[in-house]
């Protein structure tokens, strides 16, 4: 039996090991058949949580590749309901670079496109990919709260945030999850107050890059 964890303030249980799908869509990515086999193996062995983002792609002309790939693979497996897909918005990929844009307008555009690429009416978990130094986080989270009120997302998550930013976000809306880097060579989340803040507020901590 796989080890499971309760997802935040919900009663949903997810496998403790999720699938970070980013490598399936960046430059040097595997062919589609290999990518499908990765997802198929994960799901057939009890995996039920896949992490994605609209910018897991090659460049700004390829935005949404990872979401479309996951949706296509799950459709082939006839498993579009049992697996939770978490995605993110708030970055751009100009000429293959990585830039932050967590403005309300861009978050809304990104969410609308993710709905299309995932072929869903509502995204279960939509995460702010990173705080924008040019946009107050309460404005970014405020837009996510409006998207939630409109029924376009079910739960709000955060990524690459500090404990202080989590507290600011909580003043605007409930937060289901926080995804920060955490592995044997980077244990900052245990010392900078992020994990403690998550525990105190019943927020799931999702460790990205867990094997370093």
GROMACS .gro file of C-alpha atoms in nm:
model
  212
    1UNK     CA    1   0.000   0.000   0.000
    2UNK     CA    2   0.137   0.344  -0.090
    3UNK     CA    3   0.200   0.594   0.188
    4UNK     CA    4  -0.055   0.874   0.167
    5UNK     CA    5  -0.089   1.224   0.308
    6UNK     CA    6  -0.395   1.437   0.371
    7UNK     CA    7  -0.400   1.729   0.130
    8UNK     CA    8  -0.417   2.045   0.335
    9UNK     CA    9  -0.754   2.128   0.488
   10UNK     CA   10  -0.936   1.879   0.263
   11UNK     CA   11  -1.012   1.514   0.340
   12UNK     CA   12  -0.838   1.405   0.019
   13UNK     CA   13  -0.552   1.158   0.050
   14UNK     CA   14  -0.269   1.173  -0.204
   15UNK     CA   15   0.031   0.948  -0.249
   16UNK     CA   16   0.325   1.090  -0.055
   17UNK     CA   17   0.531   1.078  -0.376
   18UNK     CA   18   0.389   1.294  -0.653
   19UNK     CA   19   0.504   1.327  -1.011
   20UNK     CA   20   0.681   1.650  -1.098
   21UNK     CA   21   0.616   1.657  -1.472
   22UNK     CA   22   0.846   1.947  -1.564
   23UNK     CA   23   1.125   1.733  -1.726
   24UNK     CA   24   0.873   1.592  -1.972
   25UNK     CA   25   0.836   1.930  -2.144
   26UNK     CA   26   1.158   2.132  -2.121
   27UNK     CA   27   1.430   2.151  -2.385
   28UNK     CA   28   1.576   1.802  -2.438
   29UNK     CA   29   1.244   1.649  -2.338
   30UNK     CA   30   1.166   1.285  -2.417
   31UNK     CA   31   0.948   1.190  -2.710
   32UNK     CA   32   0.575   1.175  -2.645
   33UNK     CA   33   0.563   0.795  -2.620
   34UNK     CA   34   0.830   0.794  -2.348
   35UNK     CA   35   0.657   1.077  -2.163
   36UNK     CA   36   0.327   0.888  -2.177
   37UNK     CA   37   0.499   0.577  -2.038
   38UNK     CA   38   0.632   0.779  -1.743
   39UNK     CA   39   0.282   0.902  -1.659
   40UNK     CA   40   0.132   0.557  -1.720
   41UNK     CA   41   0.382   0.387  -1.488
   42UNK     CA   42   0.326   0.648  -1.219
   43UNK     CA   43  -0.054   0.615  -1.227
   44UNK     CA   44  -0.055   0.235  -1.251
   45UNK     CA   45   0.161   0.219  -0.938
   46UNK     CA   46  -0.077   0.425  -0.729
   47UNK     CA   47   0.033   0.778  -0.808
   48UNK     CA   48  -0.251   1.029  -0.791
   49UNK     CA   49  -0.088   1.374  -0.775
   50UNK     CA   50   0.086   1.535  -1.072
   51UNK     CA   51   0.247   1.877  -1.052
   52UNK     CA   52   0.258   2.091  -1.366
   53UNK     CA   53   0.279   2.452  -1.480
   54UNK     CA   54   0.185   2.638  -1.795
   55UNK     CA   55   0.551   2.739  -1.843
   56UNK     CA   56   0.688   2.384  -1.836
   57UNK     CA   57   0.771   2.415  -2.203
   58UNK     CA   58   1.049   2.524  -2.438
   59UNK     CA   59   0.957   2.891  -2.485
   60UNK     CA   60   0.666   3.131  -2.496
   61UNK     CA   61   0.535   2.978  -2.819
   62UNK     CA   62   0.513   2.640  -2.645
   63UNK     CA   63   0.328   2.747  -2.328
   64UNK     CA   64   0.089   2.481  -2.203
   65UNK     CA   65   0.284   2.185  -2.347
   66UNK     CA   66   0.308   2.004  -2.013
   67UNK     CA   67  -0.059   2.049  -1.930
   68UNK     CA   68  -0.169   1.927  -2.272
   69UNK     CA   69   0.066   1.629  -2.245
   70UNK     CA   70  -0.070   1.525  -1.906
   71UNK     CA   71  -0.431   1.563  -2.019
   72UNK     CA   72  -0.368   1.358  -2.332
   73UNK     CA   73  -0.192   1.083  -2.138
   74UNK     CA   74  -0.465   1.057  -1.874
   75UNK     CA   75  -0.730   1.047  -2.143
   76UNK     CA   76  -0.552   0.755  -2.306
   77UNK     CA   77  -0.548   0.583  -1.967
   78UNK     CA   78  -0.918   0.665  -1.916
   79UNK     CA   79  -0.814   0.826  -1.589
   80UNK     CA   80  -0.905   1.193  -1.590
   81UNK     CA   81  -1.086   1.198  -1.256
   82UNK     CA   82  -0.877   0.997  -1.008
   83UNK     CA   83  -0.554   1.191  -1.054
   84UNK     CA   84  -0.518   1.542  -0.910
   85UNK     CA   85  -0.336   1.782  -1.139
   86UNK     CA   86  -0.183   2.087  -0.974
   87UNK     CA   87  -0.065   2.361  -1.206
   88UNK     CA   88   0.079   2.709  -1.174
   89UNK     CA   89   0.069   3.057  -1.323
   90UNK     CA   90   0.276   3.372  -1.287
   91UNK     CA   91   0.581   3.317  -1.507
   92UNK     CA   92   0.666   3.377  -1.873
   93UNK     CA   93   0.911   3.206  -2.112
   94UNK     CA   94   1.041   3.475  -2.353
   95UNK     CA   95   1.287   3.315  -2.599
   96UNK     CA   96   1.323   3.026  -2.353
   97UNK     CA   97   1.407   3.246  -2.057
   98UNK     CA   98   1.225   3.258  -1.723
   99UNK     CA   99   1.065   3.582  -1.606
  100UNK     CA  100   0.812   3.649  -1.331
  101UNK     CA  101   0.480   3.813  -1.411
  102UNK     CA  102   0.230   3.769  -1.130
  103UNK     CA  103   0.017   4.064  -1.233
  104UNK     CA  104  -0.357   4.005  -1.200
  105UNK     CA  105  -0.408   4.033  -1.576
  106UNK     CA  106  -0.141   3.776  -1.661
  107UNK     CA  107  -0.257   3.535  -1.390
  108UNK     CA  108  -0.609   3.551  -1.530
  109UNK     CA  109  -0.489   3.496  -1.887
  110UNK     CA  110  -0.269   3.208  -1.770
  111UNK     CA  111  -0.551   3.044  -1.576
  112UNK     CA  112  -0.790   3.072  -1.871
  113UNK     CA  113  -0.533   2.906  -2.099
  114UNK     CA  114  -0.461   2.632  -1.844
  115UNK     CA  115  -0.832   2.554  -1.829
  116UNK     CA  116  -0.824   2.501  -2.205
  117UNK     CA  117  -0.499   2.303  -2.208
  118UNK     CA  118  -0.611   2.075  -1.925
  119UNK     CA  119  -0.961   2.056  -2.078
  120UNK     CA  120  -1.134   2.113  -1.746
  121UNK     CA  121  -1.403   2.347  -1.620
  122UNK     CA  122  -1.220   2.406  -1.293
  123UNK     CA  123  -0.857   2.356  -1.189
  124UNK     CA  124  -0.833   2.166  -0.861
  125UNK     CA  125  -0.514   2.336  -0.736
  126UNK     CA  126  -0.381   2.652  -0.898
  127UNK     CA  127  -0.053   2.779  -0.757
  128UNK     CA  128   0.115   3.118  -0.774
  129UNK     CA  129   0.444   3.012  -0.934
  130UNK     CA  130   0.648   3.281  -0.762
  131UNK     CA  131   0.591   3.618  -0.596
  132UNK     CA  132   0.653   3.910  -0.831
  133UNK     CA  133   0.885   4.179  -0.690
  134UNK     CA  134   0.689   4.435  -0.893
  135UNK     CA  135   0.343   4.325  -0.775
  136UNK     CA  136   0.231   4.307  -0.410
  137UNK     CA  137   0.156   3.944  -0.329
  138UNK     CA  138  -0.185   4.043  -0.192
  139UNK     CA  139  -0.277   4.165  -0.543
  140UNK     CA  140  -0.163   3.838  -0.702
  141UNK     CA  141  -0.345   3.625  -0.445
  142UNK     CA  142  -0.643   3.856  -0.466
  143UNK     CA  143  -0.680   3.771  -0.834
  144UNK     CA  144  -0.654   3.399  -0.755
  145UNK     CA  145  -0.926   3.450  -0.494
  146UNK     CA  146  -1.147   3.610  -0.760
  147UNK     CA  147  -1.082   3.319  -0.997
  148UNK     CA  148  -1.181   3.087  -0.714
  149UNK     CA  149  -1.502   3.280  -0.653
  150UNK     CA  150  -1.579   3.249  -1.024
  151UNK     CA  151  -1.539   2.871  -1.001
  152UNK     CA  152  -1.236   2.856  -1.229
  153UNK     CA  153  -1.010   2.717  -0.959
  154UNK     CA  154  -1.101   2.512  -0.653
  155UNK     CA  155  -0.801   2.568  -0.428
  156UNK     CA  156  -0.513   2.817  -0.412
  157UNK     CA  157  -0.150   2.721  -0.364
  158UNK     CA  158   0.177   2.912  -0.343
  159UNK     CA  159   0.527   2.833  -0.463
  160UNK     CA  160   0.873   2.977  -0.387
  161UNK     CA  161   0.745   3.185  -0.097
  162UNK     CA  162   0.861   3.296   0.248
  163UNK     CA  163   0.673   3.246   0.573
  164UNK     CA  164   0.586   3.617   0.573
  165UNK     CA  165   0.440   3.591   0.222
  166UNK     CA  166   0.233   3.290   0.328
  167UNK     CA  167   0.086   3.494   0.615
  168UNK     CA  168   0.005   3.781   0.378
  169UNK     CA  169  -0.166   3.541   0.139
  170UNK     CA  170  -0.368   3.387   0.421
  171UNK     CA  171  -0.509   3.731   0.498
  172UNK     CA  172  -0.669   3.721   0.152
  173UNK     CA  173  -0.777   3.358   0.101
  174UNK     CA  174  -0.735   3.003   0.235
  175UNK     CA  175  -0.413   2.841   0.110
  176UNK     CA  176  -0.412   2.467   0.044
  177UNK     CA  177  -0.043   2.411  -0.029
  178UNK     CA  178   0.303   2.561  -0.043
  179UNK     CA  179   0.563   2.426  -0.284
  180UNK     CA  180   0.925   2.522  -0.211
  181UNK     CA  181   1.258   2.361  -0.284
  182UNK     CA  182   1.357   2.110  -0.017
  183UNK     CA  183   1.609   1.825  -0.027
  184UNK     CA  184   1.915   1.690   0.158
  185UNK     CA  185   2.135   1.972   0.026
  186UNK     CA  186   1.879   2.246   0.084
  187UNK     CA  187   1.687   2.226   0.411
  188UNK     CA  188   1.608   2.596   0.432
  189UNK     CA  189   1.234   2.532   0.457
  190UNK     CA  190   1.294   2.375   0.799
  191UNK     CA  191   1.483   2.677   0.931
  192UNK     CA  192   1.321   2.978   0.764
  193UNK     CA  193   0.978   2.926   0.921
  194UNK     CA  194   0.803   2.802   0.606
  195UNK     CA  195   0.730   2.447   0.723
  196UNK     CA  196   0.639   2.571   1.070
  197UNK     CA  197   0.394   2.817   0.914
  198UNK     CA  198   0.244   2.539   0.703
  199UNK     CA  199   0.199   2.312   1.005
  200UNK     CA  200   0.034   2.589   1.207
  201UNK     CA  201  -0.210   2.669   0.926
  202UNK     CA  202  -0.288   2.315   0.805
  203UNK     CA  203  -0.118   2.378   0.471
  204UNK     CA  204   0.038   2.090   0.278
  205UNK     CA  205   0.408   2.136   0.208
  206UNK     CA  206   0.510   2.008  -0.135
  207UNK     CA  207   0.885   1.960  -0.163
  208UNK     CA  208   1.008   2.027  -0.514
  209UNK     CA  209   1.345   1.893  -0.635
  210UNK     CA  210   1.331   1.642  -0.344
  211UNK     CA  211   1.630   1.436  -0.461
  212UNK     CA  212   1.845   1.743  -0.518
   0.00000   0.00000   0.00000
